[in-house]
């Protein structure tokens, strides 16, 4: 049995989407925070990185993450560009120099721990917080699984535990916040054999970076990435080549994410409300299967769709404008997955017997 997007949205409407859309909810925080002046940070010097993946191994160990598909000693994984996952908080990628076509450069990827985090500003239940240490940490106990943080992050870092059916979490680097509180170094910094990673106070790291550029102008691009990008980050970068040549965005500007998203975030509760309503819609369909016929259900769905579409059209267009612009593919993927699950549930319901009515009819015939 197939199911169209139109029918699916209609089922959500029947379960109460119209009510969700028209109700007033608390919006995500629009207050602007400029970070903690004495926060910690990490300076990554790409000119010192040799792509050994020791940082990946150190991160995996201190965070008790699942083992990798390939051993950390296997450097063949560097042949393709990778990104962080729910089981891998940091990865190292290799890039071939565009001018020489031979020289290689390496870049370590992890959460940049923004001074004004987009993930925190997008989260309407405050599952993400910026700590005084500089780390951006996550509280899974309050997370509702909306994944708007994934859409908001300009660095595409937060990932979701899709393989965890009952307790999925949003996963990312924590800058080893628990270790920092104990006076220990982040796992990746401790494991780096070439001192490509330096941990310390952010302001001191900026001074170190400027001094290296001053002493060796021929070695470095005259810019510390993260000093101002998106309002500044706790993770700072030095490079021998333009940052876009090692896969880093140079189109972000210096404006903090909360200032860019303040208007759109007022609609976040409405958008994230779709997912719980979706689940409620599937549950409602299951409960009603013994009470109404397929024809009555189709009629109810059609009416609910029209009503929900009328109420939601204007507000949804505004709410989704920013989200679609940032991560349209991510939204489409989530909706596609939900459609498939709903289709399977509907197909299963349609194939089941009438239940009590069939039993009553059978007992009458026997008597």
Coordinates of C-alpha atoms in Angstrom, one line a residue:
X1 CA 0.0 0.0 0.0
X2 CA 1.5 3.4 -1.0
X3 CA 1.0 6.6 0.8
X4 CA 1.4 10.1 -0.5
X5 CA 2.9 13.1 1.3
X6 CA -0.6 14.7 1.1
X7 CA -2.2 11.8 3.0
X8 CA 0.6 11.7 5.5
X9 CA 0.2 15.4 6.4
X10 CA -3.5 14.9 6.5
X11 CA -3.1 12.2 9.1
X12 CA -0.9 14.5 11.2
X13 CA -3.6 17.1 10.9
X14 CA -6.2 14.6 12.1
X15 CA -4.0 14.0 15.2
X16 CA -3.9 17.7 16.1
X17 CA -1.4 19.5 13.9
X18 CA -3.9 22.4 13.4
X19 CA -4.0 22.8 17.1
X20 CA -0.3 22.8 17.4
X21 CA 0.1 25.3 14.7
X22 CA -2.3 27.8 16.2
X23 CA -1.2 27.5 19.8
X24 CA 1.3 29.7 21.4
X25 CA 4.6 28.2 22.5
X26 CA 7.8 29.3 24.1
X27 CA 10.3 30.2 21.4
X28 CA 14.0 29.4 21.3
X29 CA 16.2 31.8 23.1
X30 CA 16.9 34.9 21.1
X31 CA 19.2 36.5 23.7
X32 CA 22.7 37.2 22.4
X33 CA 25.6 35.9 24.4
X34 CA 29.2 36.9 23.6
X35 CA 30.9 34.0 25.4
X36 CA 33.0 33.8 28.5
X37 CA 36.2 36.1 28.4
X38 CA 38.3 33.6 30.3
X39 CA 37.1 30.4 28.5
X40 CA 39.4 27.7 27.3
X41 CA 40.0 26.7 23.8
X42 CA 42.2 24.6 21.4
X43 CA 44.5 25.9 18.7
X44 CA 45.0 23.5 15.8
X45 CA 48.0 24.1 13.6
X46 CA 47.5 22.4 10.3
X47 CA 51.2 22.8 9.4
X48 CA 52.2 20.5 12.2
X49 CA 49.5 17.8 11.6
X50 CA 50.9 14.6 10.0
X51 CA 47.5 12.8 9.6
X52 CA 48.5 10.0 12.1
X53 CA 44.9 9.8 13.5
X54 CA 46.3 9.6 17.1
X55 CA 43.8 12.3 18.0
X56 CA 40.9 10.2 16.7
X57 CA 42.2 7.3 18.8
X58 CA 42.6 9.5 21.9
X59 CA 39.1 10.9 21.5
X60 CA 37.6 7.4 21.1
X61 CA 39.4 6.2 24.2
X62 CA 38.5 8.9 26.7
X63 CA 34.9 9.1 25.5
X64 CA 34.4 5.3 25.5
X65 CA 33.1 5.4 22.0
X66 CA 32.5 2.3 19.8
X67 CA 35.6 1.0 18.0
X68 CA 36.1 2.1 14.4
X69 CA 35.4 0.0 11.4
X70 CA 39.1 0.2 10.4
X71 CA 41.9 0.4 13.0
X72 CA 43.3 3.8 13.8
X73 CA 46.6 2.7 12.3
X74 CA 45.0 2.3 8.9
X75 CA 45.7 5.5 7.0
X76 CA 43.9 4.4 3.9
X77 CA 40.7 6.0 5.3
X78 CA 42.3 9.3 4.5
X79 CA 41.8 8.6 0.8
X80 CA 38.2 9.9 1.1
X81 CA 36.8 12.9 2.9
X82 CA 35.0 12.0 6.1
X83 CA 32.8 13.8 8.6
X84 CA 31.9 13.2 12.2
X85 CA 29.3 10.7 13.2
X86 CA 27.3 9.7 16.3
X87 CA 30.2 7.3 17.1
X88 CA 33.1 9.4 16.0
X89 CA 33.5 12.9 17.5
X90 CA 36.5 13.9 15.5
X91 CA 38.1 12.9 12.2
X92 CA 41.2 13.9 10.2
X93 CA 40.9 14.6 6.5
X94 CA 43.7 14.8 3.9
X95 CA 43.8 17.4 1.1
X96 CA 46.1 17.6 -1.9
X97 CA 47.6 21.0 -2.5
X98 CA 45.9 22.7 -5.4
X99 CA 49.0 24.4 -6.7
X100 CA 51.6 21.7 -6.7
X101 CA 49.1 18.7 -6.9
X102 CA 51.5 16.8 -4.7
X103 CA 51.9 18.4 -1.3
X104 CA 49.3 17.2 1.3
X105 CA 47.6 19.1 4.0
X106 CA 45.6 17.8 6.9
X107 CA 42.7 19.1 8.9
X108 CA 41.1 17.9 12.1
X109 CA 37.3 18.2 12.3
X110 CA 35.2 18.4 15.4
X111 CA 32.7 20.7 17.1
X112 CA 34.2 24.2 17.1
X113 CA 32.4 25.2 20.3
X114 CA 31.2 28.6 19.1
X115 CA 31.2 31.5 21.5
X116 CA 27.5 32.0 20.6
X117 CA 26.5 28.5 19.5
X118 CA 23.9 28.2 16.8
X119 CA 22.8 24.8 18.2
X120 CA 22.1 26.4 21.6
X121 CA 20.2 29.3 20.1
X122 CA 18.1 26.9 18.0
X123 CA 17.2 24.6 20.9
X124 CA 13.9 25.6 22.5
X125 CA 14.4 23.2 25.4
X126 CA 18.0 24.4 26.2
X127 CA 19.5 20.9 25.6
X128 CA 22.7 22.7 24.6
X129 CA 24.5 25.1 26.9
X130 CA 27.8 27.1 26.6
X131 CA 29.9 26.4 29.7
X132 CA 32.5 28.7 31.3
X133 CA 35.2 26.3 30.2
X134 CA 34.3 27.2 26.6
X135 CA 32.7 23.8 25.9
X136 CA 29.2 23.5 24.3
X137 CA 27.6 20.5 26.1
X138 CA 24.4 18.6 25.5
X139 CA 21.8 17.3 28.0
X140 CA 19.9 14.3 26.5
X141 CA 17.4 14.2 29.4
X142 CA 15.6 17.3 28.0
X143 CA 16.2 16.8 24.3
X144 CA 12.9 16.2 22.3
X145 CA 14.7 14.9 19.2
X146 CA 13.7 17.7 16.9
X147 CA 17.2 17.9 15.5
X148 CA 16.9 21.6 14.7
X149 CA 20.5 21.9 16.1
X150 CA 21.7 19.8 13.2
X151 CA 20.0 22.2 10.8
X152 CA 21.3 25.3 12.5
X153 CA 25.0 24.4 12.9
X154 CA 26.9 26.1 10.1
X155 CA 29.7 23.6 10.5
X156 CA 27.5 20.5 10.1
X157 CA 28.7 18.9 13.3
X158 CA 25.9 17.5 15.4
X159 CA 24.8 14.0 14.4
X160 CA 21.9 11.8 15.5
X161 CA 21.8 8.2 16.7
X162 CA 19.4 6.9 14.1
X163 CA 20.2 3.3 15.1
X164 CA 19.0 3.8 18.7
X165 CA 15.2 3.2 18.5
X166 CA 14.2 4.2 22.1
X167 CA 16.8 6.5 23.4
X168 CA 18.4 8.4 20.4
X169 CA 20.7 11.3 21.2
X170 CA 22.4 14.1 19.4
X171 CA 26.1 13.4 19.5
X172 CA 29.1 15.7 19.1
X173 CA 32.5 16.6 20.6
X174 CA 32.3 17.9 24.2
X175 CA 35.8 19.4 24.2
X176 CA 36.2 16.7 26.9
X177 CA 34.4 19.0 29.4
X178 CA 34.5 16.5 32.3
X179 CA 38.3 16.1 31.9
X180 CA 38.8 19.9 31.8
X181 CA 36.9 20.2 35.1
X182 CA 39.4 17.7 36.6
X183 CA 42.4 19.7 35.3
X184 CA 43.1 17.2 32.5
X185 CA 43.7 17.8 28.8
X186 CA 41.2 17.0 26.1
X187 CA 41.8 13.4 24.8
X188 CA 42.9 14.5 21.3
X189 CA 45.3 17.2 22.6
X190 CA 46.9 14.7 25.0
X191 CA 47.3 12.1 22.2
X192 CA 48.8 14.4 19.5
X193 CA 52.5 13.5 19.0
X194 CA 53.5 16.6 17.0
X195 CA 51.9 19.3 19.2
X196 CA 49.6 20.3 16.4
X197 CA 47.0 20.8 19.1
X198 CA 47.5 23.3 21.9
X199 CA 45.0 23.7 24.8
X200 CA 44.8 26.8 26.9
X201 CA 42.9 30.1 27.5
X202 CA 41.4 31.3 24.2
X203 CA 43.0 34.8 24.5
X204 CA 46.4 33.2 25.1
X205 CA 45.9 30.9 22.1
X206 CA 45.2 33.9 19.9
X207 CA 48.4 35.4 21.0
X208 CA 50.3 32.2 20.3
X209 CA 48.7 32.0 16.8
X210 CA 49.6 35.6 16.0
X211 CA 53.2 35.1 17.1
X212 CA 53.6 32.1 14.9
X213 CA 52.3 34.0 11.9
X214 CA 54.6 36.9 12.7
X215 CA 57.7 34.7 13.0
X216 CA 56.9 32.5 10.0
X217 CA 54.9 34.6 7.5
X218 CA 55.9 32.3 4.7
X219 CA 54.5 29.3 6.5
X220 CA 51.0 30.6 7.4
X221 CA 48.0 32.3 6.0
X222 CA 47.7 35.6 7.8
X223 CA 44.5 34.7 9.6
X224 CA 43.4 32.7 12.6
X225 CA 40.2 30.9 11.7
X226 CA 37.7 31.0 14.5
X227 CA 38.8 34.3 15.9
X228 CA 35.8 36.1 14.4
X229 CA 33.9 33.5 12.2
X230 CA 30.3 33.3 13.3
X231 CA 31.1 35.5 16.3
X232 CA 34.1 33.5 17.2
X233 CA 34.8 29.9 18.3
X234 CA 36.7 28.2 21.1
X235 CA 38.5 26.0 18.5
X236 CA 41.0 28.0 16.5
X237 CA 42.9 27.1 13.3
X238 CA 46.1 28.0 11.6
X239 CA 46.8 26.9 8.0
X240 CA 49.5 27.1 5.3
X241 CA 46.9 27.4 2.5
X242 CA 43.5 29.2 2.2
X243 CA 41.1 27.6 4.6
X244 CA 38.6 26.7 1.8
X245 CA 41.4 24.5 0.4
X246 CA 41.1 22.3 3.5
X247 CA 37.4 22.1 3.4
X248 CA 36.5 25.0 5.7
X249 CA 33.8 27.5 4.9
X250 CA 34.9 31.1 4.3
X251 CA 31.4 32.5 3.6
X252 CA 30.1 32.6 7.2
X253 CA 31.0 36.1 8.1
X254 CA 31.5 37.4 11.6
X255 CA 27.9 37.8 12.8
X256 CA 27.0 35.4 15.6
X257 CA 24.4 32.8 14.7
X258 CA 21.7 34.0 17.2
X259 CA 21.6 37.4 15.6
X260 CA 21.1 35.8 12.2
X261 CA 18.4 33.4 13.4
X262 CA 16.5 35.5 15.9
X263 CA 13.4 36.0 13.7
X264 CA 13.2 32.5 12.4
X265 CA 13.7 30.9 15.8
X266 CA 10.4 32.3 17.1
X267 CA 8.8 29.7 14.9
X268 CA 11.0 26.8 16.0
X269 CA 8.4 25.2 18.5
X270 CA 5.9 25.1 15.7
X271 CA 8.3 23.2 13.4
X272 CA 9.6 20.8 16.0
X273 CA 6.0 20.1 17.0
X274 CA 5.5 18.2 13.8
X275 CA 7.5 15.2 14.9
X276 CA 5.5 14.3 18.1
X277 CA 2.3 15.0 16.3
X278 CA 3.5 12.6 13.6
X279 CA 3.8 9.9 16.2
X280 CA 0.5 10.8 17.7
X281 CA -1.1 10.6 14.3
X282 CA 0.2 7.1 13.7
X283 CA -1.1 6.0 17.1
X284 CA -4.5 7.6 16.5
X285 CA -4.8 5.7 13.2
X286 CA -4.0 2.4 14.9
X287 CA -6.6 3.0 17.6
X288 CA -9.3 4.0 15.2
X289 CA -8.9 1.0 12.8
X290 CA -11.6 -1.0 14.5
X291 CA -14.1 1.8 14.7
X292 CA -14.3 3.2 11.2
X293 CA -14.2 1.9 7.7
X294 CA -11.6 2.7 5.1
X295 CA -14.0 4.9 3.4
X296 CA -14.8 7.0 6.5
X297 CA -11.1 7.2 7.3
X298 CA -10.3 8.6 3.8
X299 CA -13.0 11.2 4.2
X300 CA -11.7 12.2 7.7
X301 CA -8.2 12.4 6.4
X302 CA -9.2 14.6 3.5
X303 CA -11.1 17.0 5.7
X304 CA -8.3 17.2 8.3
X305 CA -5.8 17.9 5.6
X306 CA -7.7 20.8 4.2
X307 CA -8.2 22.3 7.6
X308 CA -4.6 21.8 8.7
X309 CA -3.3 23.2 5.4
X310 CA -5.4 26.3 5.7
X311 CA -4.2 27.1 9.2
X312 CA -0.6 26.1 8.7
X313 CA 0.3 27.5 5.3
X314 CA 1.2 31.1 6.2
X315 CA 3.1 30.3 9.4
X316 CA 4.9 27.2 8.1
X317 CA 6.2 29.1 5.1
X318 CA 7.9 31.6 7.4
X319 CA 9.2 29.0 9.8
X320 CA 10.7 26.8 7.2
X321 CA 12.3 29.6 5.2
X322 CA 15.5 29.6 7.2
X323 CA 15.6 25.9 7.9
X324 CA 15.2 25.1 4.2
X325 CA 17.9 27.6 3.3
X326 CA 20.4 26.0 5.7
X327 CA 19.6 22.3 5.5
X328 CA 16.9 21.5 3.0
X329 CA 18.4 18.1 2.4
X330 CA 18.3 17.2 6.1
X331 CA 14.7 18.1 6.4
X332 CA 13.8 16.1 3.3
X333 CA 15.6 13.1 4.6
X334 CA 13.8 13.2 7.9
X335 CA 10.4 13.6 6.2
X336 CA 11.1 10.8 3.8
X337 CA 12.0 8.5 6.6
X338 CA 8.9 9.4 8.5
X339 CA 6.8 8.8 5.4
X340 CA 8.2 5.4 4.9
X341 CA 7.5 4.4 8.5
X342 CA 4.0 5.7 8.3
X343 CA 3.4 3.8 5.0
X344 CA 4.6 0.6 6.6
X345 CA 2.3 1.2 9.6
X346 CA -0.6 1.9 7.4
X347 CA 0.0 -1.1 5.2
X348 CA 0.2 -3.3 8.3
X349 CA -3.1 -1.9 9.6
X350 CA -4.8 -2.5 6.3
X351 CA -3.8 -6.1 6.2
X352 CA -5.0 -7.0 9.7
X353 CA -8.6 -8.5 10.2
X354 CA -11.5 -6.5 11.4
X355 CA -11.0 -7.8 15.0
X356 CA -13.9 -7.9 17.3
X357 CA -16.6 -7.5 14.6
X358 CA -15.3 -10.5 12.7
X359 CA -15.3 -12.6 15.9
X360 CA -18.9 -11.6 16.8
X361 CA -20.1 -12.4 13.3
X362 CA -18.4 -15.8 13.4
X363 CA -20.0 -16.7 16.8
X364 CA -23.5 -15.7 15.5
X365 CA -23.1 -18.0 12.6
X366 CA -21.9 -20.9 14.8
X367 CA -25.0 -20.4 17.1

